[in-house]
Short mmCIF file of C-alpha atoms in Angstrom, two decimals:
data_model
loop_
_atom_site.label_atom_id
_atom_site.label_comp_id
_atom_site.label_asym_id
_atom_site.label_seq_id
_atom_site.Cartn_x
_atom_site.Cartn_y
_atom_site.Cartn_z
CA UNK A 2 66.81 -111.43 37.14
CA UNK A 3 67.32 -108.09 38.90
CA UNK A 4 70.96 -107.50 39.79
CA UNK A 5 70.95 -103.74 40.49
CA UNK A 6 70.41 -102.29 43.94
CA UNK A 7 68.56 -99.00 44.11
CA UNK A 8 67.79 -96.74 47.03
CA UNK A 9 65.47 -93.81 47.67
CA UNK A 10 66.40 -90.91 49.93
CA UNK A 11 63.32 -89.11 51.24
CA UNK A 12 64.20 -85.64 52.48
CA UNK A 13 61.91 -84.64 55.34
CA UNK A 14 64.14 -82.44 57.47
CA UNK A 15 62.57 -79.04 56.77
CA UNK A 16 60.79 -76.99 59.39
CA UNK A 17 57.76 -76.30 57.19
CA UNK A 18 57.32 -72.96 58.95
CA UNK A 19 55.45 -71.32 56.06
CA UNK A 20 52.65 -73.86 56.37
CA UNK A 21 52.22 -73.40 60.12
CA UNK A 22 50.97 -75.99 62.60
CA UNK A 23 52.39 -77.79 65.63
CA UNK A 24 54.28 -80.35 63.54
CA UNK A 25 56.50 -79.75 60.50
CA UNK A 26 54.44 -79.98 57.32
CA UNK A 27 55.75 -83.40 56.31
CA UNK A 28 54.25 -84.94 59.48
CA UNK A 29 50.91 -83.15 59.26
CA UNK A 30 47.81 -85.08 58.20
CA UNK A 31 46.92 -84.61 54.54
CA UNK A 32 43.30 -85.81 54.38
CA UNK A 33 43.76 -89.18 56.13
CA UNK A 34 47.48 -89.72 56.71
CA UNK A 35 50.70 -87.74 57.20
CA UNK A 36 52.07 -86.09 54.07
CA UNK A 37 55.32 -88.05 54.31
CA UNK A 38 53.48 -91.37 54.24
CA UNK A 39 52.30 -90.93 50.65
CA UNK A 40 55.85 -91.02 49.29
CA UNK A 41 57.01 -93.78 51.62
CA UNK A 42 54.07 -95.96 50.59
CA UNK A 43 54.97 -95.61 46.92
CA UNK A 44 58.62 -96.54 47.51
CA UNK A 45 57.59 -99.40 49.79
CA UNK A 46 55.46 -100.91 47.02
CA UNK A 47 57.82 -100.22 44.13
CA UNK A 48 59.91 -103.13 42.81
CA UNK A 49 62.42 -100.56 41.57
CA UNK A 50 63.45 -99.48 45.08
CA UNK A 51 65.24 -101.86 47.43
CA UNK A 52 65.82 -99.62 50.44
CA UNK A 53 64.84 -96.21 51.74
CA UNK A 54 66.85 -93.72 53.80
CA UNK A 55 64.68 -91.17 55.59
CA UNK A 56 66.23 -87.83 56.52
CA UNK A 57 64.53 -85.82 59.28
CA UNK A 58 65.44 -83.06 61.71
CA UNK A 59 67.28 -84.39 64.75
CA UNK A 60 64.38 -83.43 67.05
CA UNK A 61 62.07 -85.76 65.09
CA UNK A 62 64.21 -88.91 64.84
CA UNK A 63 62.16 -90.73 67.48
CA UNK A 64 58.85 -89.39 66.17
CA UNK A 65 59.64 -90.49 62.62
CA UNK A 66 60.71 -93.92 63.82
CA UNK A 67 57.71 -94.61 66.05
CA UNK A 68 54.85 -92.63 64.50
CA UNK A 69 55.74 -93.05 60.84
CA UNK A 70 58.03 -96.00 60.07
CA UNK A 71 56.89 -98.39 62.82
CA UNK A 72 53.24 -97.35 62.82
CA UNK A 73 52.84 -97.75 59.05
CA UNK A 74 55.17 -100.78 58.89
CA UNK A 75 57.64 -99.48 56.30
CA UNK A 76 60.06 -102.38 56.03
CA UNK A 77 62.19 -100.76 53.35
CA UNK A 78 63.16 -97.84 55.58
CA UNK A 79 66.46 -99.23 56.84
CA UNK A 80 67.94 -95.97 58.11
CA UNK A 81 66.58 -92.77 59.65
CA UNK A 82 69.21 -90.08 59.87
CA UNK A 83 69.28 -86.45 60.94
CA UNK A 84 69.54 -83.71 58.35
CA UNK A 85 71.37 -80.41 58.29
CA UNK A 86 70.46 -76.76 58.27
CA UNK A 87 69.88 -76.73 54.51
CA UNK A 88 68.34 -79.19 52.09
CA UNK A 89 71.73 -79.68 50.47
CA UNK A 90 73.25 -80.66 53.81
CA UNK A 91 70.34 -83.02 54.46
CA UNK A 92 70.75 -84.78 51.12
CA UNK A 93 74.47 -85.24 51.74
CA UNK A 94 73.64 -86.70 55.16
CA UNK A 95 71.26 -89.12 53.44
CA UNK A 96 73.84 -90.11 50.84
CA UNK A 97 76.46 -90.65 53.53
CA UNK A 98 74.04 -92.90 55.43
CA UNK A 99 73.49 -95.20 52.44
CA UNK A 100 75.12 -98.65 52.40
CA UNK A 101 77.75 -99.61 49.87
CA UNK A 102 76.93 -101.18 46.52
CA UNK A 103 74.11 -98.86 45.46
CA UNK A 104 73.49 -98.39 41.74
CA UNK A 105 70.81 -95.70 41.43
CA UNK A 106 69.60 -93.27 44.07
CA UNK A 107 66.27 -91.46 43.80
CA UNK A 108 66.29 -88.26 45.86
CA UNK A 109 62.76 -87.13 46.70
CA UNK A 110 61.20 -84.33 48.72
CA UNK A 111 58.69 -85.51 51.33
CA UNK A 112 56.63 -82.41 50.53
CA UNK A 113 55.75 -83.90 47.11
CA UNK A 114 53.13 -86.56 47.94
CA UNK A 115 51.81 -87.09 44.41
CA UNK A 116 54.60 -89.06 42.79
CA UNK A 117 53.21 -92.01 40.81
CA UNK A 118 54.72 -95.38 40.00
CA UNK A 119 54.61 -94.48 36.29
CA UNK A 120 56.66 -91.33 36.83
CA UNK A 121 59.10 -93.17 39.08
CA UNK A 122 59.59 -95.93 36.52
CA UNK A 123 60.18 -93.42 33.72
CA UNK A 124 62.78 -91.34 35.55
CA UNK A 125 64.57 -94.41 36.92
CA UNK A 126 64.77 -95.91 33.43
CA UNK A 127 66.15 -92.71 31.93
CA UNK A 128 68.75 -92.37 34.71
CA UNK A 129 69.87 -95.95 34.17
CA UNK A 130 70.48 -95.08 30.50
CA UNK A 131 72.05 -91.64 30.89
CA UNK A 132 73.44 -91.50 34.43
CA UNK A 133 71.15 -88.73 35.64
CA UNK A 134 67.51 -87.75 35.13
CA UNK A 135 64.90 -85.60 36.81
CA UNK A 136 61.17 -85.09 36.57
CA UNK A 137 60.18 -81.65 35.30
CA UNK A 138 57.31 -79.86 33.60
CA UNK A 139 57.33 -77.07 31.00
CA UNK A 140 56.81 -73.57 32.38
CA UNK A 141 53.33 -72.22 31.75
CA UNK A 142 54.05 -68.59 32.56
CA UNK A 143 56.48 -66.02 31.19
CA UNK A 144 59.66 -65.95 33.27
CA UNK A 145 61.29 -62.58 33.97
CA UNK A 146 64.68 -61.70 35.42
CA UNK A 147 64.43 -58.51 37.45
CA UNK A 148 66.77 -56.18 39.29
CA UNK A 149 65.77 -53.28 41.54
CA UNK A 150 62.10 -53.79 40.75
CA UNK A 151 62.49 -53.71 36.97
CA UNK A 152 62.65 -56.41 34.30
CA UNK A 153 66.08 -56.81 32.76
CA UNK A 154 65.40 -59.91 30.68
CA UNK A 155 62.56 -62.17 29.58
CA UNK A 156 63.52 -65.80 29.19
CA UNK A 157 62.34 -67.89 26.27
CA UNK A 158 59.45 -69.83 27.75
CA UNK A 159 59.71 -72.89 25.52
CA UNK A 160 63.17 -73.61 26.95
CA UNK A 161 62.15 -73.31 30.61
CA UNK A 162 61.31 -76.38 32.66
CA UNK A 163 60.22 -76.47 36.31
CA UNK A 164 62.25 -79.07 38.18
CA UNK A 165 60.53 -81.64 40.40
CA UNK A 166 61.56 -84.70 42.36
CA UNK A 167 62.55 -87.45 42.41
CA UNK A 168 65.90 -86.71 40.86
CA UNK A 169 67.74 -89.93 40.05
CA UNK A 170 71.48 -90.47 39.63
CA UNK A 171 74.17 -93.08 39.63
CA UNK A 172 75.01 -93.15 43.31
CA UNK A 173 78.77 -92.63 43.19
CA UNK A 174 78.47 -89.68 40.82
CA UNK A 175 75.94 -87.68 42.84
CA UNK A 176 77.80 -88.41 46.08
CA UNK A 177 80.95 -87.02 44.46
CA UNK A 178 79.05 -83.95 43.23
CA UNK A 179 77.62 -83.27 46.69
CA UNK A 180 81.00 -83.64 48.36
CA UNK A 181 82.59 -81.28 45.87
CA UNK A 182 79.76 -78.82 46.34
CA UNK A 183 80.22 -78.94 50.10
CA UNK A 184 83.98 -78.38 49.80
CA UNK A 185 83.39 -75.38 47.53
CA UNK A 186 80.57 -74.06 49.73
CA UNK A 187 78.41 -74.14 46.63
CA UNK A 188 74.81 -73.43 47.62
CA UNK A 189 72.91 -75.17 44.81
CA UNK A 190 69.14 -75.03 44.41
CA UNK A 191 68.78 -78.77 43.84
CA UNK A 192 70.76 -81.97 43.31
CA UNK A 193 70.73 -81.76 39.54
CA UNK A 194 72.47 -78.38 39.67
CA UNK A 195 75.40 -79.95 41.51
CA UNK A 196 75.49 -82.80 39.01
CA UNK A 197 75.47 -80.34 36.11
CA UNK A 198 78.35 -78.35 37.58
CA UNK A 199 80.63 -81.21 38.55
CA UNK A 200 79.65 -84.29 36.52
CA UNK A 201 77.69 -83.71 33.33
CA UNK A 202 74.31 -83.44 31.64
CA UNK A 203 71.01 -84.33 33.29
CA UNK A 204 68.12 -85.72 31.26
CA UNK A 205 64.57 -84.44 31.67
CA UNK A 206 61.57 -86.74 32.00
CA UNK A 207 58.06 -85.33 31.83
CA UNK A 208 56.59 -85.05 35.30
CA UNK A 209 53.11 -83.91 36.23
CA UNK A 210 51.58 -80.57 37.15
CA UNK A 211 49.96 -82.45 40.04
CA UNK A 212 53.41 -83.37 41.40
CA UNK A 213 53.39 -80.19 43.46
CA UNK A 214 55.63 -79.27 46.36
CA UNK A 215 53.49 -78.32 49.33
CA UNK A 216 54.90 -75.18 50.92
CA UNK A 217 52.07 -72.78 51.75
CA UNK A 218 48.53 -73.13 53.17
CA UNK A 219 47.21 -72.61 49.62
CA UNK A 220 49.32 -75.56 48.42
CA UNK A 221 47.89 -77.68 51.24
CA UNK A 222 44.31 -76.86 50.19
CA UNK A 223 45.17 -77.67 46.56
CA UNK A 224 46.65 -81.00 47.65
CA UNK A 225 43.49 -81.89 49.56
CA UNK A 226 41.42 -81.23 46.45
CA UNK A 227 43.72 -83.42 44.32
CA UNK A 228 43.35 -86.31 46.76
CA UNK A 229 39.60 -85.93 46.90
CA UNK A 230 39.42 -86.06 43.12
CA UNK A 231 38.15 -82.54 42.63
CA UNK A 232 41.08 -81.56 40.38
#
């Protein structure tokens, strides 16, 4: 019998300005439905997730409620809250909006519509064992550190992983890490960086090269081809 209570925070508060369009990218149609809907559908169907907190820009609270949650009948979305100026602020807003008694929290970017139930299960299982886990894929390219237009160091490629979402943590620990990061004005690149700095090690679970983050028009075209089965 399941006794744990897990929640997903879907971060959809970005402006999506690099993609263009009248609506932020997460609300734009990707083939036949808004980009955000792909992730919400997966969490809605997953037995691993009990509730969902959706974080959007304050100007889109009503739109998200009526045109996304109500229209697509997402019963697990119990809270829609407004985000901040940065992703880090938006995640903290989502964590603060969560109810008490949560075991694991899966923090996911709405701009990654290709999460699968298999990947979700794997990263949730690893986080339940270790306290923290993220999806990631090995780097394919050589990674250079540069200053003033010149390479100063080449990193060892077989140690480089490209972080994805969801990133899953014991709820109390990642909330503590985010609060400490906020107090220190620590501008981290993702949630796992805050966990690493303030709590401890984060396990890596193999993601997928299809689990892309849609940022540019080229990404959007690639995503359309993935959905249509051409890639």
